[in-house]
Coordinates of C-alpha atoms and ligand atoms in Angstrom, one line a residue:
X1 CA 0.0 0.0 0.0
X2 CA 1.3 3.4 -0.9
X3 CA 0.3 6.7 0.5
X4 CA 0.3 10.5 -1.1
X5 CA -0.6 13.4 1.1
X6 CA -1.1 16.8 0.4
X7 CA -2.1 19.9 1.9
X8 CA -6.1 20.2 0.9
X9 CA -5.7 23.6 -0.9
X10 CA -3.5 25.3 -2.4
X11 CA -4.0 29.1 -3.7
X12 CA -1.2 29.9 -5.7
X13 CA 0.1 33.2 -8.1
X14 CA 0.4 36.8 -6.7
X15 CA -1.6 37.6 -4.3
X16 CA -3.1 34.8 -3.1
X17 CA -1.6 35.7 -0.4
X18 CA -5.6 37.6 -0.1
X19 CA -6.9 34.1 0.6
X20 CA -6.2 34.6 4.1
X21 CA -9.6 36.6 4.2
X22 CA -11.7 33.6 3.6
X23 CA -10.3 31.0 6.3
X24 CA -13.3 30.2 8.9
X25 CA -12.3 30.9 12.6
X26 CA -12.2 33.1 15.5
X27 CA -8.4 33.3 16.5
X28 CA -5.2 33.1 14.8
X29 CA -1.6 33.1 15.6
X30 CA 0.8 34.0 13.3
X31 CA 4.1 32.8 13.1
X32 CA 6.9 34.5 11.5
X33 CA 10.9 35.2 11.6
X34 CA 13.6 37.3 12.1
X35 CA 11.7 40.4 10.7
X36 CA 12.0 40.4 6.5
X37 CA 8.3 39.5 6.5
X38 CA 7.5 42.9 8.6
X39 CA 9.9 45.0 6.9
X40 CA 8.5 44.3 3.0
X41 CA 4.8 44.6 5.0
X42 CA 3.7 41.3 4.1
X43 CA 3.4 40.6 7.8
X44 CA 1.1 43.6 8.0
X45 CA -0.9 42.5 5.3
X46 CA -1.7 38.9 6.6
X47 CA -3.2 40.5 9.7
X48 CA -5.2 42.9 8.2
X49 CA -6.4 39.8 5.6
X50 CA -7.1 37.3 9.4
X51 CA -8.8 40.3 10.6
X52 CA -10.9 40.9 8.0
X53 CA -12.2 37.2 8.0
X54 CA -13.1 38.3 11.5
X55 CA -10.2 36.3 13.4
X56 CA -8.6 37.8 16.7
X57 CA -5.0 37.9 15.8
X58 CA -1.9 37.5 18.2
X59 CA 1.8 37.4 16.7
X60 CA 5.0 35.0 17.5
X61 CA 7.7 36.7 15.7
X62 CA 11.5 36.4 15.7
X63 CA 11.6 32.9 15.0
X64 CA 15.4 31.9 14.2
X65 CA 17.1 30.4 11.5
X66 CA 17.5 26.4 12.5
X67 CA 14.8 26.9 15.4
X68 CA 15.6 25.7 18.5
X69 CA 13.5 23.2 20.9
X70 CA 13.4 26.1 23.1
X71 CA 11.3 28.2 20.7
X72 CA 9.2 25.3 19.7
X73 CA 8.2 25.3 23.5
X74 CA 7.8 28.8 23.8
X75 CA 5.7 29.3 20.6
X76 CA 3.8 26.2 22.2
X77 CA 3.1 28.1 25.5
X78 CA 1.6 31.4 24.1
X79 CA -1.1 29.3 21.5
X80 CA -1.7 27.2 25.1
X81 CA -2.6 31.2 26.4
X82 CA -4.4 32.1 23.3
X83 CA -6.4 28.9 22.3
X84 CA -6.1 29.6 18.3
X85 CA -8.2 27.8 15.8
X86 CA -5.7 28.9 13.0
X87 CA -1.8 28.7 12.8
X88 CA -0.7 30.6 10.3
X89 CA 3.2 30.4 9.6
X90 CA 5.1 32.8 6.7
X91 CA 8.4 33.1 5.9
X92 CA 11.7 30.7 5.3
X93 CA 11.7 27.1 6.0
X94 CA 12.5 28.1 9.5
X95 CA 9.5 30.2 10.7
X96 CA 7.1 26.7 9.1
X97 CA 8.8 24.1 10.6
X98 CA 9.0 25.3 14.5
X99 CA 5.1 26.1 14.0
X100 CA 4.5 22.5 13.2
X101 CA 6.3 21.4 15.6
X102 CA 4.3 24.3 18.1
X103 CA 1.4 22.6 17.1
X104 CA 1.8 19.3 18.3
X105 CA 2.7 21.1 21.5
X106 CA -0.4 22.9 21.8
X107 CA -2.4 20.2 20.9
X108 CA -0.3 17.8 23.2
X109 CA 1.0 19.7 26.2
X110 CA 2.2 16.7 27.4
X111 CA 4.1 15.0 24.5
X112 CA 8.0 15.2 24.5
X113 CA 10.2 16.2 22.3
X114 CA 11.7 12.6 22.4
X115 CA 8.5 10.7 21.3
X116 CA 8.2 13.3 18.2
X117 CA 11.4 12.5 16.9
X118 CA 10.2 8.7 16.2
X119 CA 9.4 9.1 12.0
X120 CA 5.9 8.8 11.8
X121 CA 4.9 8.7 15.3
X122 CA 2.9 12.2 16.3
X123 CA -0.6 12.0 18.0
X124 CA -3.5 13.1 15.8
X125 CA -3.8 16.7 15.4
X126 CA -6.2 19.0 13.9
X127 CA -8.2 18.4 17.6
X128 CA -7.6 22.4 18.1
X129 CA -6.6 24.1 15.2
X130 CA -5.8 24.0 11.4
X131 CA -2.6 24.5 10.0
X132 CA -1.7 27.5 7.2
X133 CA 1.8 27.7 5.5
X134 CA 2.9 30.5 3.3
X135 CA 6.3 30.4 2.2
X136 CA 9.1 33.2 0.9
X137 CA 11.5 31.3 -0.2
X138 CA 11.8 29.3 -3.5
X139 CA 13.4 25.5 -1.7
X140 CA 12.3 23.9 1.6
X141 CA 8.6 23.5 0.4
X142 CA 7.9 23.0 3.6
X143 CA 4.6 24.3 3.2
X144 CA 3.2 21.3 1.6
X145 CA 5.7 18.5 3.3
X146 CA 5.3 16.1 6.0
X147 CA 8.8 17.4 7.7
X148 CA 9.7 19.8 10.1
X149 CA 14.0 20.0 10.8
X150 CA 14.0 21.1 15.0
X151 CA 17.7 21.8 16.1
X152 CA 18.6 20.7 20.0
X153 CA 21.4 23.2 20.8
X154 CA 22.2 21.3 24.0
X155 CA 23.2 18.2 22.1
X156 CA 24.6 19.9 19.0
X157 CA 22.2 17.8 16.6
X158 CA 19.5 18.9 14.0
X159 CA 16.1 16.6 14.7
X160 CA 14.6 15.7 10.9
X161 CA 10.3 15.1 12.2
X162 CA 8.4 13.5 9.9
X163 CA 4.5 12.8 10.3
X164 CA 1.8 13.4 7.8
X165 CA -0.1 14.9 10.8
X166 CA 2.1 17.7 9.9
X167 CA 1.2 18.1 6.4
X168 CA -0.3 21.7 6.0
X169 CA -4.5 22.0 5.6
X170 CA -3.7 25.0 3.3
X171 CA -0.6 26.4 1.8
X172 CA -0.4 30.2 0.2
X173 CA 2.1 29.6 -2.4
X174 CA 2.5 33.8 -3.1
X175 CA 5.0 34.4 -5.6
X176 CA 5.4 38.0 -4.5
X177 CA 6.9 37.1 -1.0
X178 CA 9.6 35.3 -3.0
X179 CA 10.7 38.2 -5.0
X180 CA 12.5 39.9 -2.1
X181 CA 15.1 36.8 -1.7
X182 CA 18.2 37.9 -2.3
X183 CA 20.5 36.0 -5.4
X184 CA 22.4 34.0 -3.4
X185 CA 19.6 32.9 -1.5
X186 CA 17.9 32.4 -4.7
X187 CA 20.8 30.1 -5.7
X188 CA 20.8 27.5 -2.7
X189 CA 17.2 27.4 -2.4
X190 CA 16.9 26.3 -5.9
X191 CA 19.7 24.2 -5.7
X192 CA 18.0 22.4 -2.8
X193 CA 14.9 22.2 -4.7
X194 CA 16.6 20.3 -7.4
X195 CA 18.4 18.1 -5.4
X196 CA 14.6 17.7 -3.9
X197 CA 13.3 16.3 -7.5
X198 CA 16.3 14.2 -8.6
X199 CA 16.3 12.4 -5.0
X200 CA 12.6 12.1 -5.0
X201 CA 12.8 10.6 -8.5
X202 CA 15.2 7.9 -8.0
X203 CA 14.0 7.2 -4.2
X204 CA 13.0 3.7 -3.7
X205 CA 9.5 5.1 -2.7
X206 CA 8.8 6.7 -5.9
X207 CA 5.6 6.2 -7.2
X208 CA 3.1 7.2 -10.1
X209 CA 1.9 9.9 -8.4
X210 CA 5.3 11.2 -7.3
X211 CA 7.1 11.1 -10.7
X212 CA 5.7 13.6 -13.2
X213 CA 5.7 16.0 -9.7
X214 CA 9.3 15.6 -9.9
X215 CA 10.0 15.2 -13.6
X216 CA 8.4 18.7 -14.5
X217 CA 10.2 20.8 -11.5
X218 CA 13.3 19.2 -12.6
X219 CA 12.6 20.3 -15.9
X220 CA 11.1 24.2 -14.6
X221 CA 14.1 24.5 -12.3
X222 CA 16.7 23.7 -14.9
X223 CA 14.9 26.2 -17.1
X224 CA 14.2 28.8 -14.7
X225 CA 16.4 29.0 -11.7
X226 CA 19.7 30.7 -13.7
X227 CA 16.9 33.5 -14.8
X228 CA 15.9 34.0 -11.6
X229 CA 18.6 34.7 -9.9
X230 CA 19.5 37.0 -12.7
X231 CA 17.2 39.0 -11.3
X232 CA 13.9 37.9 -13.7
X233 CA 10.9 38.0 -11.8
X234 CA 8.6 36.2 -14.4
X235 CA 10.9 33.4 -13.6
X236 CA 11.3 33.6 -9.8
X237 CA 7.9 33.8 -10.0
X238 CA 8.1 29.9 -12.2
X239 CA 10.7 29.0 -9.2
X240 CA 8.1 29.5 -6.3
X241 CA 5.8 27.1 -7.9
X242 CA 8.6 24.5 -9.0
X243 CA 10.2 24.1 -5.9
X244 CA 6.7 23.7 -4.2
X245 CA 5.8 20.8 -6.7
X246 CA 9.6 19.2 -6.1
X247 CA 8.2 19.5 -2.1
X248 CA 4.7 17.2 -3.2
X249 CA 7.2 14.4 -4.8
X250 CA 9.7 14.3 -2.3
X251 CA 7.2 14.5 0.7
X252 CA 5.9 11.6 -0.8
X253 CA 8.6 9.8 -2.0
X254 CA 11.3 10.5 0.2
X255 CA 15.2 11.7 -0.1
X256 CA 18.3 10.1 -0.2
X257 CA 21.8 10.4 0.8
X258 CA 22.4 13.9 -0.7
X259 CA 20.8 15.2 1.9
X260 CA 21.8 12.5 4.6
X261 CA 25.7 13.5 4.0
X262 CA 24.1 17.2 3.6
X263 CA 22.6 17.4 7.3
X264 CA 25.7 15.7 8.7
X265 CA 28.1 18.4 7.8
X266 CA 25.9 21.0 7.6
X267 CA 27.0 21.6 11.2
X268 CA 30.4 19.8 11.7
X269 CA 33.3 21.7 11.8
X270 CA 34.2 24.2 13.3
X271 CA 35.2 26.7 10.0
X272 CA 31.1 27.4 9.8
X273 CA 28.0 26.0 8.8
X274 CA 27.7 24.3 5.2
X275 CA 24.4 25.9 3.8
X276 CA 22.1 23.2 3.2
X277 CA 21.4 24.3 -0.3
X278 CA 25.1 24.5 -1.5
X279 CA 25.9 21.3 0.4
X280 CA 23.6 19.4 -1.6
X281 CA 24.6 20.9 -4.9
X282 CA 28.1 20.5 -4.3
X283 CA 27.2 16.4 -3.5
X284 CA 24.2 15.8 -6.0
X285 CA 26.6 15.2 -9.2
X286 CA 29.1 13.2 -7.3
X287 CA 25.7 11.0 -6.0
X288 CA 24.4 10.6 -9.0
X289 CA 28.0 8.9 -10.4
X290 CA 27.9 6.5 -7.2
X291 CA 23.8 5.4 -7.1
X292 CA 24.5 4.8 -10.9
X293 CA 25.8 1.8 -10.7
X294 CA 22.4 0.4 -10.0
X295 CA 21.3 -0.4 -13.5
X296 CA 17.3 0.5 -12.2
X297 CA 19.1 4.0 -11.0
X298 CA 21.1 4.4 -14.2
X299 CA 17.8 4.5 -16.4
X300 CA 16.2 6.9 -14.2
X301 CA 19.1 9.4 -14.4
X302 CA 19.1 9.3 -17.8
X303 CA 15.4 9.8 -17.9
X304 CA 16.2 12.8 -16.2
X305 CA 18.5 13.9 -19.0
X306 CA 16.8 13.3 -22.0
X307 CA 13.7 14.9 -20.4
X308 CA 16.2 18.0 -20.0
X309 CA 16.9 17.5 -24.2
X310 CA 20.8 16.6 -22.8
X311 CA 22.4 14.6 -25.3
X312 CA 23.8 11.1 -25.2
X313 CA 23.8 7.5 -26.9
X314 CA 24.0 5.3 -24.4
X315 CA 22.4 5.7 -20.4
X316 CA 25.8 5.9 -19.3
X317 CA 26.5 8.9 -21.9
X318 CA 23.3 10.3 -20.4
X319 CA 23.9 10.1 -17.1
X320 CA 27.5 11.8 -17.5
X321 CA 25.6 14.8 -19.5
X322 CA 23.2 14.9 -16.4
X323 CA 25.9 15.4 -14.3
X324 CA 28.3 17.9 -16.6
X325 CA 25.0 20.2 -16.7
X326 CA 24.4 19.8 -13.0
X327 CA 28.0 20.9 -12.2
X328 CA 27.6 23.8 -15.0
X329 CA 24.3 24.6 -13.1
X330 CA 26.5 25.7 -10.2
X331 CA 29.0 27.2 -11.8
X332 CA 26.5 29.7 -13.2
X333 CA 25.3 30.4 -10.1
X334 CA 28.5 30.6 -8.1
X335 CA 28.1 27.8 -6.0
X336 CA 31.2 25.7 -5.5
X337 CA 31.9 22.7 -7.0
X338 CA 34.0 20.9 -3.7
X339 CA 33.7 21.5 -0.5
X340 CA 37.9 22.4 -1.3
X341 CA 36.7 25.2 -2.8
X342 CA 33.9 25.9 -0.2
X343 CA 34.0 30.0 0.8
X344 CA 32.0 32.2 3.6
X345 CA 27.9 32.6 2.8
X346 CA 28.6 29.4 -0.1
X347 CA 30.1 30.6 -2.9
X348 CA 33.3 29.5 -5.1
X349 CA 36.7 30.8 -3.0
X350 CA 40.2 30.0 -3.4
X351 CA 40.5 28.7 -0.2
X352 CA 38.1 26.3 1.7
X353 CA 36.7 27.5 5.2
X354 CA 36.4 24.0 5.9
X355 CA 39.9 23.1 7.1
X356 CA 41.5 20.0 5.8
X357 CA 42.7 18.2 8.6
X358 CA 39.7 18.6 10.4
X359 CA 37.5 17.4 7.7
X360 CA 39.7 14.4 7.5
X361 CA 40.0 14.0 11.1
X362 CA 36.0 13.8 11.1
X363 CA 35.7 11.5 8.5
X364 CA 34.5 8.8 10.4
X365 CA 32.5 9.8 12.2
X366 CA 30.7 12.1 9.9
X367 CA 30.7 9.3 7.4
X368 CA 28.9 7.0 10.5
X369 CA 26.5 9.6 10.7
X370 CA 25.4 10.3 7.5
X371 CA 24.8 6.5 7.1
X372 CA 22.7 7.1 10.1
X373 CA 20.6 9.8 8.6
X374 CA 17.0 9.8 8.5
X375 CA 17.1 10.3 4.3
X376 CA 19.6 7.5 3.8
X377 CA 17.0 4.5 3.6
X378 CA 15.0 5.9 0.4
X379 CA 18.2 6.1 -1.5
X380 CA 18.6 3.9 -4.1
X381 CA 22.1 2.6 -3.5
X382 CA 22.7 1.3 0.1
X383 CA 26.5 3.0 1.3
X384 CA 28.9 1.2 3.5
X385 CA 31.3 2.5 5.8
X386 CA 34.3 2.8 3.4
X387 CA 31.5 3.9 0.1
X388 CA 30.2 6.7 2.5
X389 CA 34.0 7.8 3.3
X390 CA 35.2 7.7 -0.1
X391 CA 32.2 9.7 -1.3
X392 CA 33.3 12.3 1.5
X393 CA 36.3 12.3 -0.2
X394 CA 35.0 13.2 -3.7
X395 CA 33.3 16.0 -2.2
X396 CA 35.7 17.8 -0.7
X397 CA 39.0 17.3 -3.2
X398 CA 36.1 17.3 -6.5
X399 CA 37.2 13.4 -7.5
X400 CA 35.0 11.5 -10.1
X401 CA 33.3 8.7 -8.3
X402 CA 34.1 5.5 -10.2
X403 CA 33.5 2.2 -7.3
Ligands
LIG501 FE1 16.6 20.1 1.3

């Protein structure tokens, strides 16, 4: 038996944010970030709209980048207060995710952290209020996925949830909130939203209703995501709903080890964080050479390519031009190619701020890890040990993978 969830509607173009007018309720929180949503006035706006549907409105703002249990909890303790029928969350992936998890709080003031973290394990919600997700950035797609990521400062580690309880009733997918992203913003949430499609495509849990999702944001991103952070709006606009229909497939479908080896060293060293979005188009080509060598992989990799028009006579040719426009992909958008070449904010530098010897120090263990990861099951191509280590390797010195 297979299972596809979505949210149950989904407004979408520019100004849909508007929609907010016609939810049915008499309270709403609304849950935002570090303060981009107030200063363009969309935050504004969505109040006056929650109003004007006659809700009471009360705001949780300053919601952090990688949200911490400790927010979770807090946001959790003012809906407890204010007894909303709504949650309304807008912004980056961060805002989205710690209201989900907020939710389950307010719904279950006794539930622990530790029995959410169990995939698939939440108590039913819905028992107080409905769930609205309006995003501003073109990558996590959050708003219409099953996953919230919850980061445990005390322990140093990044909590993947996953429930379809947390699937969103409605999500706003405005294209306007997207066009105040900055380029290189623009560049590693597309990047992410690619590596979102190809994963989902070749995931062992792809289904019918999960590939042509996929297919066609592959095909809209490659397409559209150069343009957009060119500074074209008609296609950042095009981005915003690609990356959302990249989130249906892989919310369905699942991941696979680019972003397993992505959140393990998202975090590790001490040089800086690896941006999740340049991470896992740094790693996408070099996975795509190693799952390869499963035939039943192969095919769908160069499936992928000659949907894209790439050229090549053979599936191995095809997967090889998949992976030469891939890397070409981030060169155009100045996203490094290695983590060797891994600079400041993401972008291509001279010198890594990943130091060697630490990197190789960590191997192990980051390798052990990765292997560990929540996204590493789906992928077609099981790792061992020594695979996972050498494919650490080929990231950071930019080596072909050939075992
Ligand atoms: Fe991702």
């Amino acid at each position: 038996m297979g299972r596809f969830t979505l949210p149950r509607d989904l407004y979408h173009g520019k100004g849909s944010l508007e929609e907010l007018k016609h939810l049915t309720g008499t309270k709403a929180v609304l849950v935002v970030g570090g303060g981009s949503m107030k200063r363009f006035g969309f935050l504004d706006k969505a109040k006056s709209y929650l109003e004007q549907a006659g809700m009471e409105v009360r705001i949780i703002d300053g919601v952090e980048p990688d949200p911490s249990v400790e927010t979770v909890m807090k946001g959790a303790q003012v809906m407890r207060e204010f007894g909303p029928d709504w949650i309304v969350a807008m912004g980056g992936g961060s805002p989205i995710d710690a209201a989900k998890a907020m939710w389950a709080f307010y719904e279950y003031p006794d539930c622990t952290f530790e029995q959410l973290i169990t995939p698939f394990s939440f108590p039913t919600l819905r028992t107080k209020a409905h769930f609205c997700a309006i995003p501003s950035t073109s990558g996590t797609a959050t708003e219409v996925t099953a996953f919230s990521v919850i980061t445990d400062y005390h322990k140093g580690i990044k909590y993947p949830l996953a429930d379809f309880n947390i699937t969103p009733d409605v999500a706003i997918v405005d294209a306007e909130l997207a066009e105040t992203m900055p380029a290189k913003l623009t560049a590693h949430t597309g990047m992410d939203a690619m590596t979102h499609a190809i994963e989902a495509y070749v995931s062992t849990l792809h289904c019918d209703y999960t590939d042509p999702l996929a297919l066609h944001a592959i095909k809209m991103i490659h397409r559209d995501l150069k343009k957009s952070y060119d500074g074209d709006m008609e296609a950042r606009d095009r981005m915003h709903n690609a990356q959302c229909l990249a989130g249906m497939a892989f919310s369905n479908a699942l991941l696979g080890i680019v972003h397993s080896m992505a959140h393990k060293t998202g975090a590790a060293f001490s040089g800086g964080h690896i941006i999740h979005g340049a991470a896992n188009a740094m790693y996408l080509p070099k996975v795509i050479q190693y799952n390869a060598k499963v035939p039943a992989a192969a095919e769908r990799y160069a499936d992928i390519a000659r949907f894209l028009g790439l050229k090549g006579a053979t599936t191995e040719e095809l997967v090889a031009a998949l992976v030469a426009e891939l890397r070409e992909m981030n060169r155009q958008l100045n996203i490094p190619l290695s983590i060797q070449n891994y600079g400041a904010g993401g972008v291509i530098a001279e010198t890594s701020i990943i130091d060697e010897k630490e990197f190789l120090d960590k191997l192990p263990e980051v390798a052990a890890n990765a292997i560990g990861d929540a996204c590493t099951g789906s992928n077609p191509r099981q790792p061992s040990q020594e695979d996972m280590e050498k494919l650490l390797l080929a990231v950071y010195y930019d080596k072909d993978v050939a075992f």
